[in-house]
Amino acid sequence: MLPDIDQLTLAEQVAQMVVVRTSGFLFDHQIQYPDWEPPAAILQHWVQDLGVGGVILLGASAGELAIRIQQLQNWAKIPMFVAADIEEGVGQRFSGATWFPPPMALSVIFRKDQTLGLHYAEKMGAITATESLAVGINWVLAPVVDVNNNPDNPVINVRAFGETVEEVSLLASAFIRGAKAYPVLTTAKHFPGHGDTAVDSHLDLPVIPHSASRLWEVELPPFAAAIASGVDTIMSAHLLIPCWDSELPATLSEKILTGQVRQKLGFDGLIATDALVMGAIAKHYGASVAPVMAVEAGADILVMPIDPETAIRAVCEAVESGRIMRSRIRESVQRIWQAKRKIFPLQVNTLDLRDLSHHISQNDSTTTVTEILQHSQAVYCPVLPSENLIDPVTLNYLSAPNLRNLIVVDDLLKCDFLNFCAPAITLPKQMGYMTQITDSQTLSTADLEANHLTLLQIFIRGNPFRGSSRLNQACEHLFKKLLINRKLQALVVYGSPYAMQQFIPLAPANLNTVFSYGQMPAAQDIALRRLFSM
């Protein structure tokens, strides 16, 4: 099924090292990120004519995605890697599939009961792998093995399995074990560790100022554990690590990718770059420069180069000029072939769309999500829980216009977890609340003088491109204003425990408060039913 490497031209070999971004939707007018996702004609040219080695997908429902992936594999002469950033399950990116709470929720369970925490991490890996295969994804870009030991980290945050070396190493390894039972690739990211940064590498280049001994003590053990557990890929981080290389970011540094990953850690699987279109690289290196430097450094996979055709041509020219040895390209393609033989043991499977419902969001997966949410949820009670939570009977004595459900999100235009039937809206409505939704950028306190008893729900967490995972001043002012006016009835925070910790010193001891790591509808349902004793 895979051709002999020597039968491929140099350009075809280099193309196998390139993974491009594309929309999971079928039609051009549905493309959500046109700067990164090409229209169908260009995508087909990259896959069919250039022979790129893989795609990374975002957007669409699980059912649509299955059709899209089948289309892409039909275009390809050589079976492709199909990757997705599904750190919280397939449903995180593709609606209809299972959406887990963020990995940090498992650290809360792990601290109370290690065996249970590891059990859930392993199940999370297995369910993610099973549902990935059902739709055609064969490369899971997870787990995150960064140790999130910086509360101001804007991009890793709850994506990490925790704040300590032990919990991250053990939980990430359990996730890998769960996924390894299935023919999918797993990925430990972001080497050598993006946890102790306050800068998002999607926007600019963070610096890790620590000594080599500190890196080996804190940042690197989870990667070593992932390798010992059989992880297939290590993804580089766009970080400057002066103790190893004072000039080049890890993604472009031979001292780091070859010297540390290959030689010191002894990893012989695939080394993939993080997306080369990210600001940390794209701002400082050109479309033809970064791919060549990444290959020189030791990368096998070039993820999302600014211009795939330019990247392939630039690497070929570097080989032809003698800057890169031809054998270096062959080594990477051999690793790619080894990985592809794992996920395509015989042939590319033709998906039976009628069978999807038997593999997506089954009872076992939804039960697992519910249990993780329940075990990791925090309810702040000054006295007995039954005395602290809102009594539905009491609400019957209040007129509906006086009850307000105020929902604050990071960005209304990028809000996958809210719609007209989301529990954050429907459950308070059943209790007589009127809903008002705003985002943290346009938040106004002008109408807070009105006589509304307020249920305040805040959705906030670290996410790529957000730049911060902390409360902004407008959100903090809103909270204080409601307290001063004695109109804050209850608070529910979904997402970042670090944001929740900012509320705690401000909140009175008798405030009804619930925190959930999850933001998805299942998390909303569990949190609000606990609040209302439903």
XYZ file of C-alpha atoms in Angstrom, residues 7-288:
282
model
C 10.345 5.278 -6.002
C 9.325 8.767 -4.871
C 10.913 11.899 -6.223
C 12.612 14.273 -3.804
C 9.607 16.623 -3.966
C 7.228 13.737 -3.232
C 9.316 12.681 -0.236
C 9.416 16.220 1.162
C 5.668 16.616 0.579
C 5.088 13.613 2.851
C 6.661 15.675 5.633
C 4.031 18.424 5.279
C 0.708 18.531 7.134
C -1.740 21.238 6.035
C -4.720 22.795 7.795
C -8.191 22.438 6.334
C -11.819 22.924 7.296
C -13.884 19.939 8.339
C -16.821 21.416 6.432
C -17.491 20.250 2.895
C -18.154 23.541 1.139
C -15.990 26.606 0.559
C -18.606 29.048 1.829
C -18.457 27.313 5.233
C -14.750 27.969 5.749
C -14.307 29.793 9.055
C -10.574 30.579 8.950
C -9.751 31.574 5.348
C -6.212 32.671 6.256
C -5.402 29.099 7.245
C -7.931 26.894 5.427
C -7.706 26.749 1.617
C -10.678 26.449 -0.737
C -11.383 23.003 -2.164
C -9.518 23.500 -5.453
C -6.270 24.472 -3.735
C -6.645 21.763 -1.113
C -7.204 19.139 -3.790
C -4.070 20.372 -5.588
C -2.013 20.060 -2.400
C -3.310 16.555 -1.708
C -3.570 15.143 -5.222
C -0.721 16.850 -7.077
C 1.814 17.784 -4.400
C 1.067 14.703 -2.302
C 1.158 16.292 1.151
C 1.474 13.752 3.920
C -1.494 14.789 6.010
C -4.133 17.253 7.098
C -5.159 18.803 10.393
C -8.884 19.472 10.668
C -11.159 21.834 12.573
C -14.894 22.490 12.375
C -18.059 20.577 11.363
C -20.092 17.868 13.030
C -18.709 14.376 13.510
C -20.934 13.110 10.699
C -19.840 15.803 8.242
C -16.227 15.223 9.219
C -16.440 11.530 8.325
C -17.565 12.441 4.809
C -14.860 15.093 4.504
C -12.092 12.718 5.561
C -13.276 10.074 3.122
C -13.122 12.696 0.361
C -9.569 13.684 1.335
C -8.307 10.103 1.457
C -9.897 9.433 -1.947
C -7.921 12.355 -3.390
C -4.623 11.087 -1.963
C -2.343 8.696 -3.834
C -0.653 7.781 -0.532
C -2.852 7.377 2.575
C -2.693 10.499 4.695
C -2.284 11.387 8.317
C -5.567 12.891 9.518
C -4.933 14.897 12.666
C -6.973 16.999 15.074
C -6.346 18.921 18.290
C -8.768 16.852 20.343
C -7.267 17.188 23.819
C -10.793 17.039 25.292
C -12.178 14.330 23.030
C -13.505 14.395 19.476
C -16.515 16.444 20.580
C -14.285 19.346 21.573
C -13.840 20.154 17.873
C -16.592 18.196 16.124
C -20.139 18.397 17.435
C -22.043 15.252 18.274
C -19.041 13.329 19.571
C -17.938 13.023 23.210
C -16.630 16.240 24.773
C -14.629 15.686 27.951
C -13.792 18.291 30.583
C -10.298 19.758 30.124
C -7.450 17.515 31.349
C -6.800 19.595 34.471
C -10.119 18.338 35.880
C -8.492 14.918 36.233
C -5.755 16.315 38.477
C -8.417 17.210 41.081
C -9.653 13.611 41.075
C -6.075 12.265 41.045
C -5.183 14.194 44.207
C -8.117 12.649 46.060
C -7.877 9.157 44.567
C -4.926 8.317 42.306
C -6.427 5.064 41.076
C -9.679 6.734 40.040
C -7.885 9.632 38.351
C -5.720 7.266 36.312
C -8.773 5.169 35.440
C -10.548 8.196 33.983
C -7.437 9.331 32.090
C -7.077 5.902 30.494
C -10.763 5.801 29.575
C -10.472 9.295 28.119
C -7.636 8.080 25.882
C -9.525 4.969 24.811
C -12.788 6.777 24.044
C -10.972 9.530 22.146
C -9.170 6.916 20.046
C -12.342 4.924 19.389
C -14.348 7.937 18.249
C -11.412 9.246 16.209
C -11.254 6.032 14.225
C -15.025 6.064 13.740
C -14.849 9.352 11.812
C -11.455 8.741 10.151
C -9.017 10.627 12.392
C -5.830 8.616 12.816
C -3.541 11.105 14.587
C -4.627 12.442 17.979
C -2.733 15.647 18.794
C -2.817 14.874 22.510
C -1.945 14.540 25.336
C -0.622 17.891 26.506
C 2.270 17.043 28.858
C 3.159 20.600 29.842
C 3.300 21.180 33.604
C 1.106 24.249 34.138
C 3.023 25.729 37.062
C 2.368 29.345 36.051
C -1.160 30.576 36.962
C -0.794 33.405 34.421
C -0.279 30.986 31.526
C -2.730 32.203 28.864
C -2.564 29.272 26.468
C -1.859 26.005 28.349
C -3.855 26.585 31.521
C -6.521 23.858 31.948
C -5.243 22.015 28.857
C -2.536 20.567 31.124
C -3.115 17.492 33.290
C -2.001 19.457 36.305
C 0.538 21.631 38.063
C 3.013 19.001 39.291
C 5.408 16.640 37.564
C 3.816 13.572 39.140
C 0.219 14.225 38.161
C 1.086 15.276 34.601
C 3.443 12.334 34.039
C 1.064 9.688 35.384
C -2.180 11.041 33.918
C -0.713 11.701 30.468
C 0.827 8.222 30.439
C -2.548 6.721 31.354
C -4.173 8.612 28.457
C -1.527 7.190 26.101
C -2.119 3.673 27.416
C -5.836 4.019 26.746
C -5.308 5.219 23.192
C -2.524 2.735 22.394
C -4.995 -0.144 22.245
C -6.201 1.323 18.944
C -4.423 2.092 15.646
C -4.098 5.834 16.179
C -1.048 8.006 16.794
C -0.655 9.967 20.014
C 1.330 13.161 20.549
C 3.178 14.524 23.585
C 3.268 18.307 23.379
C 4.750 20.951 23.608
C 8.462 20.110 23.954
C 10.280 20.991 26.136
C 7.309 22.345 28.122
C 5.067 25.387 27.625
C 3.683 25.396 31.168
C 5.794 28.107 32.774
C 5.093 30.955 30.344
C 2.935 34.071 30.470
C 3.111 34.627 26.689
C 1.035 32.762 24.088
C 3.297 31.423 21.315
C 0.403 31.846 18.881
C 1.078 35.560 19.292
C 4.810 35.877 20.019
C 7.922 34.003 21.162
C 7.961 33.118 24.885
C 11.263 32.668 26.723
C 11.919 29.912 29.284
C 14.757 31.337 31.421
C 15.375 28.232 33.538
C 18.590 26.281 33.891
C 19.095 22.894 32.285
C 18.910 21.219 35.694
C 15.525 22.824 36.366
C 14.224 21.664 32.958
C 15.275 18.095 33.740
C 13.628 18.351 37.143
C 10.260 19.836 36.132
C 9.578 20.206 32.414
C 11.150 17.071 30.907
C 10.021 14.158 33.144
C 6.489 14.077 31.621
C 8.035 13.754 28.144
C 10.279 10.941 29.359
C 7.220 9.235 30.859
C 5.274 9.664 27.613
C 8.132 8.111 25.640
C 8.294 5.193 28.072
C 4.524 4.747 27.572
C 4.948 4.460 23.808
C 3.882 7.885 22.544
C 4.223 8.072 18.762
C 5.007 11.764 18.283
C 6.624 14.623 20.127
C 5.511 18.094 19.078
C 7.911 20.979 19.538
C 7.036 24.246 21.231
C 7.876 27.648 19.789
C 9.931 28.654 22.824
C 13.341 30.219 23.295
C 15.385 28.149 25.771
C 18.609 30.138 26.356
C 20.282 27.439 28.469
C 20.182 25.129 25.430
C 20.125 27.567 22.512
C 20.257 31.321 23.014
C 19.473 32.131 19.370
C 16.884 29.754 17.928
C 13.444 28.669 19.193
C 13.111 24.978 20.004
C 11.238 24.238 16.761
C 14.198 25.463 14.688
C 17.035 24.328 16.957
C 19.153 21.284 16.157
C 20.584 21.492 19.674
C 17.073 20.913 21.024
C 15.234 18.660 18.555
C 18.199 16.462 17.741
C 20.401 17.054 20.764
C 17.720 16.769 23.447
C 14.820 14.799 21.935
C 16.770 12.282 19.884
C 20.078 12.001 21.740
C 19.304 12.771 25.397
C 15.764 11.340 25.603
C 16.412 8.617 23.031
C 13.136 9.189 21.170
C 12.962 7.442 17.790
C 9.390 8.314 16.780
C 8.096 11.299 14.837
C 9.098 14.831 15.753
C 6.483 17.329 14.581
C 6.612 21.097 14.720
C 3.833 23.079 16.247
C 2.009 25.129 13.599
C 4.540 27.180 11.638
C 1.939 29.897 11.001
C 1.950 30.814 14.693
C 3.240 34.249 15.569
C 6.308 33.003 17.461
C 7.697 31.661 14.161
C 5.825 33.524 11.417
C 6.727 36.961 12.814
C 10.443 36.226 12.725
C 11.036 33.721 9.901
C 9.777 33.663 6.316
C 7.602 31.120 4.545
C 10.628 29.490 2.905
